[in-house]
């Protein structure tokens, strides 16, 4: 090991985010293509899980931009792009309280504007405090656009018609508006005065390459100006993050790691989080992709190296990685006496995410530590309490946890599962217990589906409550339709207002109680209800004798219990028609004579 410590500025780690089909992959391909085509001989651009745009390429790209950015000197050794775009791997770039990513490119299709995953990406970037620029992509699709392949944006706009420029302006303006709605000031990059306060929008076409050089130059300028300190690293023991856990033929389980600090060497002792407990092991081999031109001469896709420096993406082969967890931190342990400290540190970090609390909340499961964290953050944002959070497939035990909650809080007695399987015995139990499992590999789908379900559940509850309340109704006994005087009295009536249902009590217009409506009939048909205007026969059981207590032509009302009236007036006012509400007011006036607090809602 070298004893002299040296310092250097590392490559900033850049991620590409955005809605599906907005052009993330195409942009990364374009950037990689540019890097490969314009690099110096011997320069390596391909890492594991990442690609580098070396300083030499940045210099060449920046050359034609000199007139726009006269002060741009390249001081960083390059840009390190994470190869897989989107939130999945981004989630695994986690670091306590933030992200390993230094900066993000948010790709937005100019023709489509903001879409659900654009918003999701913004929320994630905000939460993780990752600065970003917006690539307004697919400008070549603007009507009448005349592309100049790979030209800087500021040059290609000189060849455009006024109409195409106006259309572009409109679209950029719309994106700036969307950003504003999410709390960001934004401007086209060449109009930004203060990059600390304004998000830069760079119009590009990932397909034609227009604007891509400015995008790269701008990122370079921004990181150099605002995060140079953060990029200083030294030959200290490495810190990294496990991006992916992968089986490799002949190597067994390996981990793809992004090293963001220090140096990782062969035989280094390191620690990562495991599914069951932290894993402490030694680097057996450090593997980098073999340059394309060498592939024909050598076996295998990888070549071994003795050490790697931040920032880099590297495949680590080591014993005992079967239990490794993607999204886990990786620390090199400088000497074995410190092992306990590192074990504590990793356990603490992981237990912030994997936990079980004894409270009413949902069960969440995810495939990696990173996605679990992303799901937890989404829960926090949506104010959904969590009872249990863990990595792994949905097990029988998870269903038991959810079914316990279901008894007291049905809306939380569910499992939200991101990118994991539902084990057969869990599926069986969930079906038996009526525990809902929401599964997807897109977080917002899980939240959306769950939200819809909760809404339906609440609506059903309201419906149930409303149907248990006595509804207001006003009826009149029809002259000549007295079928039976008492026990039960059977009379023909007309409903004057509201809805009459069997099971409710009726009273006279002076408030005297008469008894309960047992049945409503229309000739031979038994009815569930009778509405205003209907003429039906009803039977009334109680202290009622037609001729003594009531008579032909009398008006009766449903006798609504006091607590029902309060519910109607406070919670379910919207469930009454105008007609019913007017009848309710009459009933309140009658009842108030006996109980001044009837219908009083304070
Ligand atoms: P991702 O899902 O965000 O990675 O999107 P892709 O990179 O796969 O792109 C989705 C589709 O849009 C593909 O058919 C691309 O060819 C197309 N596309 C991407 N960028 C551009 C662009 O700048 N212009 C045009 N015309 N098409 C593009």
PDB file of N, CA, C and O in Angstrom, residues 199-262:
ATOM      1  N   UNK A 199     -32.792  27.007 -12.952  1.00  0.00           N
ATOM      2  CA  UNK A 199     -32.525  25.742 -13.629  1.00  0.00           C
ATOM      3  C   UNK A 199     -32.360  26.028 -15.125  1.00  0.00           C
ATOM      4  O   UNK A 199     -33.187  26.714 -15.724  1.00  0.00           O
ATOM      5  N   UNK A 200     -31.273  25.503 -15.704  1.00  0.00           N
ATOM      6  CA  UNK A 200     -31.014  25.739 -17.122  1.00  0.00           C
ATOM      7  C   UNK A 200     -31.742  24.703 -17.971  1.00  0.00           C
ATOM      8  O   UNK A 200     -31.716  23.515 -17.670  1.00  0.00           O
ATOM      9  N   UNK A 201     -32.408  25.183 -19.017  1.00  0.00           N
ATOM     10  CA  UNK A 201     -33.054  24.281 -19.975  1.00  0.00           C
ATOM     11  C   UNK A 201     -32.224  24.288 -21.255  1.00  0.00           C
ATOM     12  O   UNK A 201     -32.016  25.344 -21.844  1.00  0.00           O
ATOM     13  N   UNK A 202     -31.725  23.115 -21.647  1.00  0.00           N
ATOM     14  CA  UNK A 202     -30.918  23.039 -22.862  1.00  0.00           C
ATOM     15  C   UNK A 202     -31.724  22.299 -23.919  1.00  0.00           C
ATOM     16  O   UNK A 202     -32.002  21.111 -23.774  1.00  0.00           O
ATOM     17  N   UNK A 203     -32.117  22.991 -24.997  1.00  0.00           N
ATOM     18  CA  UNK A 203     -32.844  22.301 -26.062  1.00  0.00           C
ATOM     19  C   UNK A 203     -31.870  21.386 -26.810  1.00  0.00           C
ATOM     20  O   UNK A 203     -30.791  21.840 -27.213  1.00  0.00           O
ATOM     21  N   UNK A 204     -32.222  20.132 -26.944  1.00  0.00           N
ATOM     22  CA  UNK A 204     -31.336  19.192 -27.639  1.00  0.00           C
ATOM     23  C   UNK A 204     -32.138  18.244 -28.520  1.00  0.00           C
ATOM     24  O   UNK A 204     -33.357  18.147 -28.405  1.00  0.00           O
ATOM     25  N   UNK A 205     -31.406  17.535 -29.355  1.00  0.00           N
ATOM     26  CA  UNK A 205     -31.981  16.358 -29.994  1.00  0.00           C
ATOM     27  C   UNK A 205     -30.989  15.233 -29.767  1.00  0.00           C
ATOM     28  O   UNK A 205     -29.854  15.291 -30.255  1.00  0.00           O
ATOM     29  N   UNK A 206     -31.402  14.238 -29.028  1.00  0.00           N
ATOM     30  CA  UNK A 206     -30.521  13.098 -28.769  1.00  0.00           C
ATOM     31  C   UNK A 206     -30.290  12.340 -30.068  1.00  0.00           C
ATOM     32  O   UNK A 206     -29.289  11.655 -30.235  1.00  0.00           O
ATOM     33  N   UNK A 207     -31.237  12.504 -31.003  1.00  0.00           N
ATOM     34  CA  UNK A 207     -31.146  11.783 -32.263  1.00  0.00           C
ATOM     35  C   UNK A 207     -30.148  12.454 -33.200  1.00  0.00           C
ATOM     36  O   UNK A 207     -29.268  11.798 -33.744  1.00  0.00           O
ATOM     37  N   UNK A 208     -30.277  13.752 -33.413  1.00  0.00           N
ATOM     38  CA  UNK A 208     -29.378  14.436 -34.353  1.00  0.00           C
ATOM     39  C   UNK A 208     -28.101  14.922 -33.662  1.00  0.00           C
ATOM     40  O   UNK A 208     -27.145  15.312 -34.318  1.00  0.00           O
ATOM     41  N   UNK A 209     -28.112  14.940 -32.341  1.00  0.00           N
ATOM     42  CA  UNK A 209     -26.935  15.388 -31.596  1.00  0.00           C
ATOM     43  C   UNK A 209     -26.891  16.894 -31.376  1.00  0.00           C
ATOM     44  O   UNK A 209     -26.007  17.404 -30.686  1.00  0.00           O
ATOM     45  N   UNK A 210     -27.858  17.592 -31.932  1.00  0.00           N
ATOM     46  CA  UNK A 210     -27.879  19.054 -31.748  1.00  0.00           C
ATOM     47  C   UNK A 210     -28.015  19.401 -30.266  1.00  0.00           C
ATOM     48  O   UNK A 210     -28.844  18.808 -29.551  1.00  0.00           O
ATOM     49  N   UNK A 211     -27.206  20.331 -29.825  1.00  0.00           N
ATOM     50  CA  UNK A 211     -27.287  20.803 -28.445  1.00  0.00           C
ATOM     51  C   UNK A 211     -26.569  19.930 -27.421  1.00  0.00           C
ATOM     52  O   UNK A 211     -26.386  20.342 -26.274  1.00  0.00           O
ATOM     53  N   UNK A 212     -26.161  18.717 -27.842  1.00  0.00           N
ATOM     54  CA  UNK A 212     -25.549  17.805 -26.865  1.00  0.00           C
ATOM     55  C   UNK A 212     -24.206  18.352 -26.367  1.00  0.00           C
ATOM     56  O   UNK A 212     -23.854  18.205 -25.193  1.00  0.00           O
ATOM     57  N   UNK A 213     -23.465  19.020 -27.260  1.00  0.00           N
ATOM     58  CA  UNK A 213     -22.175  19.568 -26.803  1.00  0.00           C
ATOM     59  C   UNK A 213     -22.381  20.647 -25.747  1.00  0.00           C
ATOM     60  O   UNK A 213     -21.658  20.705 -24.752  1.00  0.00           O
ATOM     61  N   UNK A 214     -23.390  21.492 -25.922  1.00  0.00           N
ATOM     62  CA  UNK A 214     -23.667  22.507 -24.898  1.00  0.00           C
ATOM     63  C   UNK A 214     -24.095  21.871 -23.584  1.00  0.00           C
ATOM     64  O   UNK A 214     -23.744  22.338 -22.508  1.00  0.00           O
ATOM     65  N   UNK A 215     -24.865  20.803 -23.711  1.00  0.00           N
ATOM     66  CA  UNK A 215     -25.312  20.109 -22.505  1.00  0.00           C
ATOM     67  C   UNK A 215     -24.094  19.653 -21.700  1.00  0.00           C
ATOM     68  O   UNK A 215     -24.001  19.889 -20.495  1.00  0.00           O
ATOM     69  N   UNK A 216     -23.149  19.018 -22.386  1.00  0.00           N
ATOM     70  CA  UNK A 216     -21.964  18.523 -21.695  1.00  0.00           C
ATOM     71  C   UNK A 216     -21.102  19.674 -21.174  1.00  0.00           C
ATOM     72  O   UNK A 216     -20.579  19.628 -20.052  1.00  0.00           O
ATOM     73  N   UNK A 217     -20.967  20.719 -21.995  1.00  0.00           N
ATOM     74  CA  UNK A 217     -20.150  21.861 -21.576  1.00  0.00           C
ATOM     75  C   UNK A 217     -20.776  22.556 -20.375  1.00  0.00           C
ATOM     76  O   UNK A 217     -20.082  22.966 -19.439  1.00  0.00           O
ATOM     77  N   UNK A 218     -22.081  22.646 -20.392  1.00  0.00           N
ATOM     78  CA  UNK A 218     -22.776  23.330 -19.315  1.00  0.00           C
ATOM     79  C   UNK A 218     -22.619  22.565 -17.994  1.00  0.00           C
ATOM     80  O   UNK A 218     -22.323  23.157 -16.953  1.00  0.00           O
ATOM     81  N   UNK A 219     -22.791  21.255 -18.078  1.00  0.00           N
ATOM     82  CA  UNK A 219     -22.622  20.446 -16.861  1.00  0.00           C
ATOM     83  C   UNK A 219     -21.206  20.619 -16.333  1.00  0.00           C
ATOM     84  O   UNK A 219     -20.981  20.805 -15.133  1.00  0.00           O
ATOM     85  N   UNK A 220     -20.249  20.572 -17.249  1.00  0.00           N
ATOM     86  CA  UNK A 220     -18.854  20.738 -16.848  1.00  0.00           C
ATOM     87  C   UNK A 220     -18.654  22.075 -16.140  1.00  0.00           C
ATOM     88  O   UNK A 220     -18.078  22.148 -15.055  1.00  0.00           O
ATOM     89  N   UNK A 221     -19.165  23.121 -16.766  1.00  0.00           N
ATOM     90  CA  UNK A 221     -19.031  24.455 -16.186  1.00  0.00           C
ATOM     91  C   UNK A 221     -19.673  24.526 -14.811  1.00  0.00           C
ATOM     92  O   UNK A 221     -19.096  25.076 -13.868  1.00  0.00           O
ATOM     93  N   UNK A 222     -20.861  23.957 -14.689  1.00  0.00           N
ATOM     94  CA  UNK A 222     -21.593  24.034 -13.426  1.00  0.00           C
ATOM     95  C   UNK A 222     -20.871  23.300 -12.302  1.00  0.00           C
ATOM     96  O   UNK A 222     -20.734  23.821 -11.201  1.00  0.00           O
ATOM     97  N   UNK A 223     -20.424  22.081 -12.581  1.00  0.00           N
ATOM     98  CA  UNK A 223     -19.754  21.342 -11.500  1.00  0.00           C
ATOM     99  C   UNK A 223     -18.437  22.024 -11.121  1.00  0.00           C
ATOM    100  O   UNK A 223     -18.081  22.075  -9.942  1.00  0.00           O
ATOM    101  N   UNK A 224     -17.758  22.546 -12.112  1.00  0.00           N
ATOM    102  CA  UNK A 224     -16.476  23.215 -11.799  1.00  0.00           C
ATOM    103  C   UNK A 224     -16.707  24.466 -10.951  1.00  0.00           C
ATOM    104  O   UNK A 224     -15.944  24.765 -10.056  1.00  0.00           O
ATOM    105  N   UNK A 225     -17.787  25.155 -11.261  1.00  0.00           N
ATOM    106  CA  UNK A 225     -18.030  26.388 -10.539  1.00  0.00           C
ATOM    107  C   UNK A 225     -18.592  26.151  -9.150  1.00  0.00           C
ATOM    108  O   UNK A 225     -18.244  26.844  -8.210  1.00  0.00           O
ATOM    109  N   UNK A 226     -19.471  25.158  -9.032  1.00  0.00           N
ATOM    110  CA  UNK A 226     -20.207  25.037  -7.771  1.00  0.00           C
ATOM    111  C   UNK A 226     -19.873  23.833  -6.915  1.00  0.00           C
ATOM    112  O   UNK A 226     -20.272  23.778  -5.770  1.00  0.00           O
ATOM    113  N   UNK A 227     -19.173  22.831  -7.459  1.00  0.00           N
ATOM    114  CA  UNK A 227     -18.940  21.676  -6.592  1.00  0.00           C
ATOM    115  C   UNK A 227     -17.531  21.133  -6.616  1.00  0.00           C
ATOM    116  O   UNK A 227     -17.308  19.972  -6.326  1.00  0.00           O
ATOM    117  N   UNK A 228     -16.599  21.993  -6.926  1.00  0.00           N
ATOM    118  CA  UNK A 228     -15.233  21.493  -7.015  1.00  0.00           C
ATOM    119  C   UNK A 228     -14.772  20.903  -5.676  1.00  0.00           C
ATOM    120  O   UNK A 228     -14.133  19.857  -5.633  1.00  0.00           O
ATOM    121  N   UNK A 229     -15.155  21.559  -4.589  1.00  0.00           N
ATOM    122  CA  UNK A 229     -14.738  21.074  -3.263  1.00  0.00           C
ATOM    123  C   UNK A 229     -15.258  19.672  -3.000  1.00  0.00           C
ATOM    124  O   UNK A 229     -14.569  18.826  -2.464  1.00  0.00           O
ATOM    125  N   UNK A 230     -16.479  19.474  -3.385  1.00  0.00           N
ATOM    126  CA  UNK A 230     -17.120  18.179  -3.153  1.00  0.00           C
ATOM    127  C   UNK A 230     -16.428  17.078  -3.972  1.00  0.00           C
ATOM    128  O   UNK A 230     -16.500  15.897  -3.631  1.00  0.00           O
ATOM    129  N   UNK A 231     -15.776  17.481  -5.056  1.00  0.00           N
ATOM    130  CA  UNK A 231     -15.167  16.491  -5.944  1.00  0.00           C
ATOM    131  C   UNK A 231     -13.734  16.130  -5.557  1.00  0.00           C
ATOM    132  O   UNK A 231     -13.120  15.280  -6.183  1.00  0.00           O
ATOM    133  N   UNK A 232     -13.223  16.799  -4.519  1.00  0.00           N
ATOM    134  CA  UNK A 232     -11.847  16.482  -4.108  1.00  0.00           C
ATOM    135  C   UNK A 232     -11.860  15.163  -3.356  1.00  0.00           C
ATOM    136  O   UNK A 232     -12.635  14.951  -2.442  1.00  0.00           O
ATOM    137  N   UNK A 233     -11.014  14.246  -3.784  1.00  0.00           N
ATOM    138  CA  UNK A 233     -10.917  12.958  -3.100  1.00  0.00           C
ATOM    139  C   UNK A 233      -9.430  12.647  -2.907  1.00  0.00           C
ATOM    140  O   UNK A 233      -8.571  13.401  -3.363  1.00  0.00           O
ATOM    141  N   UNK A 234      -9.134  11.572  -2.170  1.00  0.00           N
ATOM    142  CA  UNK A 234      -7.726  11.271  -1.913  1.00  0.00           C
ATOM    143  C   UNK A 234      -7.528   9.770  -1.831  1.00  0.00           C
ATOM    144  O   UNK A 234      -8.496   9.009  -1.847  1.00  0.00           O
ATOM    145  N   UNK A 235      -6.276   9.356  -1.721  1.00  0.00           N
ATOM    146  CA  UNK A 235      -5.984   7.921  -1.710  1.00  0.00           C
ATOM    147  C   UNK A 235      -6.276   7.304  -0.344  1.00  0.00           C
ATOM    148  O   UNK A 235      -5.421   6.700   0.280  1.00  0.00           O
ATOM    149  N   UNK A 236      -7.479   7.541   0.124  1.00  0.00           N
ATOM    150  CA  UNK A 236      -7.973   6.969   1.378  1.00  0.00           C
ATOM    151  C   UNK A 236      -8.731   5.682   1.048  1.00  0.00           C
ATOM    152  O   UNK A 236      -9.050   5.431  -0.117  1.00  0.00           O
ATOM    153  N   UNK A 237      -9.082   4.900   2.098  1.00  0.00           N
ATOM    154  CA  UNK A 237      -9.884   3.695   1.841  1.00  0.00           C
ATOM    155  C   UNK A 237     -11.187   4.056   1.126  1.00  0.00           C
ATOM    156  O   UNK A 237     -11.812   5.062   1.446  1.00  0.00           O
ATOM    157  N   UNK A 238     -11.558   3.239   0.164  1.00  0.00           N
ATOM    158  CA  UNK A 238     -12.674   3.583  -0.724  1.00  0.00           C
ATOM    159  C   UNK A 238     -14.029   3.611  -0.025  1.00  0.00           C
ATOM    160  O   UNK A 238     -14.276   2.875   0.934  1.00  0.00           O
ATOM    161  N   UNK A 239     -14.869   4.498  -0.545  1.00  0.00           N
ATOM    162  CA  UNK A 239     -16.284   4.492  -0.187  1.00  0.00           C
ATOM    163  C   UNK A 239     -17.055   4.343  -1.481  1.00  0.00           C
ATOM    164  O   UNK A 239     -16.709   4.967  -2.483  1.00  0.00           O
ATOM    165  N   UNK A 240     -18.091   3.535  -1.432  1.00  0.00           N
ATOM    166  CA  UNK A 240     -18.857   3.345  -2.650  1.00  0.00           C
ATOM    167  C   UNK A 240     -20.267   2.917  -2.346  1.00  0.00           C
ATOM    168  O   UNK A 240     -20.713   2.962  -1.193  1.00  0.00           O
ATOM    169  N   UNK A 241     -20.944   2.506  -3.411  1.00  0.00           N
ATOM    170  CA  UNK A 241     -22.315   2.055  -3.255  1.00  0.00           C
ATOM    171  C   UNK A 241     -22.531   0.893  -4.225  1.00  0.00           C
ATOM    172  O   UNK A 241     -21.967   0.879  -5.317  1.00  0.00           O
ATOM    173  N   UNK A 242     -23.293  -0.103  -3.755  1.00  0.00           N
ATOM    174  CA  UNK A 242     -23.540  -1.277  -4.597  1.00  0.00           C
ATOM    175  C   UNK A 242     -24.705  -0.952  -5.532  1.00  0.00           C
ATOM    176  O   UNK A 242     -25.833  -0.766  -5.100  1.00  0.00           O
ATOM    177  N   UNK A 243     -24.377  -0.892  -6.821  1.00  0.00           N
ATOM    178  CA  UNK A 243     -25.387  -0.522  -7.807  1.00  0.00           C
ATOM    179  C   UNK A 243     -26.247  -1.740  -8.149  1.00  0.00           C
ATOM    180  O   UNK A 243     -27.460  -1.660  -8.201  1.00  0.00           O
ATOM    181  N   UNK A 244     -25.576  -2.857  -8.362  1.00  0.00           N
ATOM    182  CA  UNK A 244     -26.297  -4.078  -8.720  1.00  0.00           C
ATOM    183  C   UNK A 244     -25.566  -5.300  -8.185  1.00  0.00           C
ATOM    184  O   UNK A 244     -24.340  -5.290  -8.048  1.00  0.00           O
ATOM    185  N   UNK A 245     -26.342  -6.338  -7.922  1.00  0.00           N
ATOM    186  CA  UNK A 245     -25.761  -7.625  -7.534  1.00  0.00           C
ATOM    187  C   UNK A 245     -26.006  -8.549  -8.717  1.00  0.00           C
ATOM    188  O   UNK A 245     -27.132  -8.664  -9.179  1.00  0.00           O
ATOM    189  N   UNK A 246     -24.929  -9.187  -9.240  1.00  0.00           N
ATOM    190  CA  UNK A 246     -25.088  -9.950 -10.484  1.00  0.00           C
ATOM    191  C   UNK A 246     -24.353 -11.279 -10.449  1.00  0.00           C
ATOM    192  O   UNK A 246     -23.228 -11.346  -9.955  1.00  0.00           O
ATOM    193  N   UNK A 247     -24.995 -12.268 -11.008  1.00  0.00           N
ATOM    194  CA  UNK A 247     -24.339 -13.555 -11.240  1.00  0.00           C
ATOM    195  C   UNK A 247     -23.474 -13.412 -12.486  1.00  0.00           C
ATOM    196  O   UNK A 247     -23.940 -12.887 -13.486  1.00  0.00           O
ATOM    197  N   UNK A 248     -22.233 -13.879 -12.441  1.00  0.00           N
ATOM    198  CA  UNK A 248     -21.403 -13.865 -13.652  1.00  0.00           C
ATOM    199  C   UNK A 248     -20.868 -15.270 -13.862  1.00  0.00           C
ATOM    200  O   UNK A 248     -20.355 -15.879 -12.919  1.00  0.00           O
ATOM    201  N   UNK A 249     -20.967 -15.768 -15.102  1.00  0.00           N
ATOM    202  CA  UNK A 249     -20.456 -17.114 -15.364  1.00  0.00           C
ATOM    203  C   UNK A 249     -18.981 -17.225 -14.949  1.00  0.00           C
ATOM    204  O   UNK A 249     -18.187 -16.350 -15.298  1.00  0.00           O
ATOM    205  N   UNK A 250     -18.689 -18.236 -14.173  1.00  0.00           N
ATOM    206  CA  UNK A 250     -17.310 -18.462 -13.758  1.00  0.00           C
ATOM    207  C   UNK A 250     -16.883 -17.644 -12.562  1.00  0.00           C
ATOM    208  O   UNK A 250     -15.848 -17.898 -11.943  1.00  0.00           O
ATOM    209  N   UNK A 251     -17.661 -16.640 -12.190  1.00  0.00           N
ATOM    210  CA  UNK A 251     -17.255 -15.784 -11.063  1.00  0.00           C
ATOM    211  C   UNK A 251     -18.207 -15.903  -9.884  1.00  0.00           C
ATOM    212  O   UNK A 251     -17.899 -15.499  -8.771  1.00  0.00           O
ATOM    213  N   UNK A 252     -19.382 -16.451 -10.144  1.00  0.00           N
ATOM    214  CA  UNK A 252     -20.386 -16.504  -9.072  1.00  0.00           C
ATOM    215  C   UNK A 252     -21.054 -15.155  -8.898  1.00  0.00           C
ATOM    216  O   UNK A 252     -21.161 -14.390  -9.852  1.00  0.00           O
ATOM    217  N   UNK A 253     -21.467 -14.861  -7.662  1.00  0.00           N
ATOM    218  CA  UNK A 253     -22.137 -13.587  -7.431  1.00  0.00           C
ATOM    219  C   UNK A 253     -21.107 -12.475  -7.317  1.00  0.00           C
ATOM    220  O   UNK A 253     -20.139 -12.582  -6.565  1.00  0.00           O
ATOM    221  N   UNK A 254     -21.324 -11.413  -8.096  1.00  0.00           N
ATOM    222  CA  UNK A 254     -20.415 -10.260  -8.052  1.00  0.00           C
ATOM    223  C   UNK A 254     -21.244  -9.019  -7.743  1.00  0.00           C
ATOM    224  O   UNK A 254     -22.469  -9.050  -7.861  1.00  0.00           O
ATOM    225  N   UNK A 255     -20.561  -7.948  -7.357  1.00  0.00           N
ATOM    226  CA  UNK A 255     -21.298  -6.702  -7.172  1.00  0.00           C
ATOM    227  C   UNK A 255     -20.727  -5.623  -8.091  1.00  0.00           C
ATOM    228  O   UNK A 255     -19.507  -5.526  -8.257  1.00  0.00           O
ATOM    229  N   UNK A 256     -21.619  -4.869  -8.708  1.00  0.00           N
ATOM    230  CA  UNK A 256     -21.199  -3.713  -9.508  1.00  0.00           C
ATOM    231  C   UNK A 256     -21.267  -2.517  -8.580  1.00  0.00           C
ATOM    232  O   UNK A 256     -22.315  -2.234  -7.990  1.00  0.00           O
ATOM    233  N   UNK A 257     -20.132  -1.836  -8.461  1.00  0.00           N
ATOM    234  CA  UNK A 257     -20.014  -0.809  -7.436  1.00  0.00           C
ATOM    235  C   UNK A 257     -19.628   0.520  -8.077  1.00  0.00           C
ATOM    236  O   UNK A 257     -18.865   0.550  -9.041  1.00  0.00           O
ATOM    237  N   UNK A 258     -20.193   1.596  -7.555  1.00  0.00           N
ATOM    238  CA  UNK A 258     -19.702   2.926  -7.942  1.00  0.00           C
ATOM    239  C   UNK A 258     -18.870   3.427  -6.772  1.00  0.00           C
ATOM    240  O   UNK A 258     -19.350   3.520  -5.644  1.00  0.00           O
ATOM    241  N   UNK A 259     -17.610   3.698  -7.046  1.00  0.00           N
ATOM    242  CA  UNK A 259     -16.719   4.240  -6.008  1.00  0.00           C
ATOM    243  C   UNK A 259     -16.716   5.759  -6.156  1.00  0.00           C
ATOM    244  O   UNK A 259     -16.395   6.275  -7.220  1.00  0.00           O
ATOM    245  N   UNK A 260     -17.115   6.450  -5.090  1.00  0.00           N
ATOM    246  CA  UNK A 260     -17.178   7.913  -5.191  1.00  0.00           C
ATOM    247  C   UNK A 260     -16.113   8.612  -4.357  1.00  0.00           C
ATOM    248  O   UNK A 260     -16.014   9.840  -4.376  1.00  0.00           O
ATOM    249  N   UNK A 261     -15.347   7.795  -3.640  1.00  0.00           N
ATOM    250  CA  UNK A 261     -14.318   8.399  -2.801  1.00  0.00           C
ATOM    251  C   UNK A 261     -13.179   7.399  -2.609  1.00  0.00           C
ATOM    252  O   UNK A 261     -13.438   6.221  -2.353  1.00  0.00           O
ATOM    253  N   UNK A 262     -11.934   7.864  -2.728  1.00  0.00           N
ATOM    254  CA  UNK A 262     -10.781   7.046  -2.368  1.00  0.00           C
ATOM    255  C   UNK A 262     -10.365   6.000  -3.388  1.00  0.00           C
ATOM    256  O   UNK A 262     -10.707   6.090  -4.572  1.00  0.00           O
TER     257      UNK A 262
END
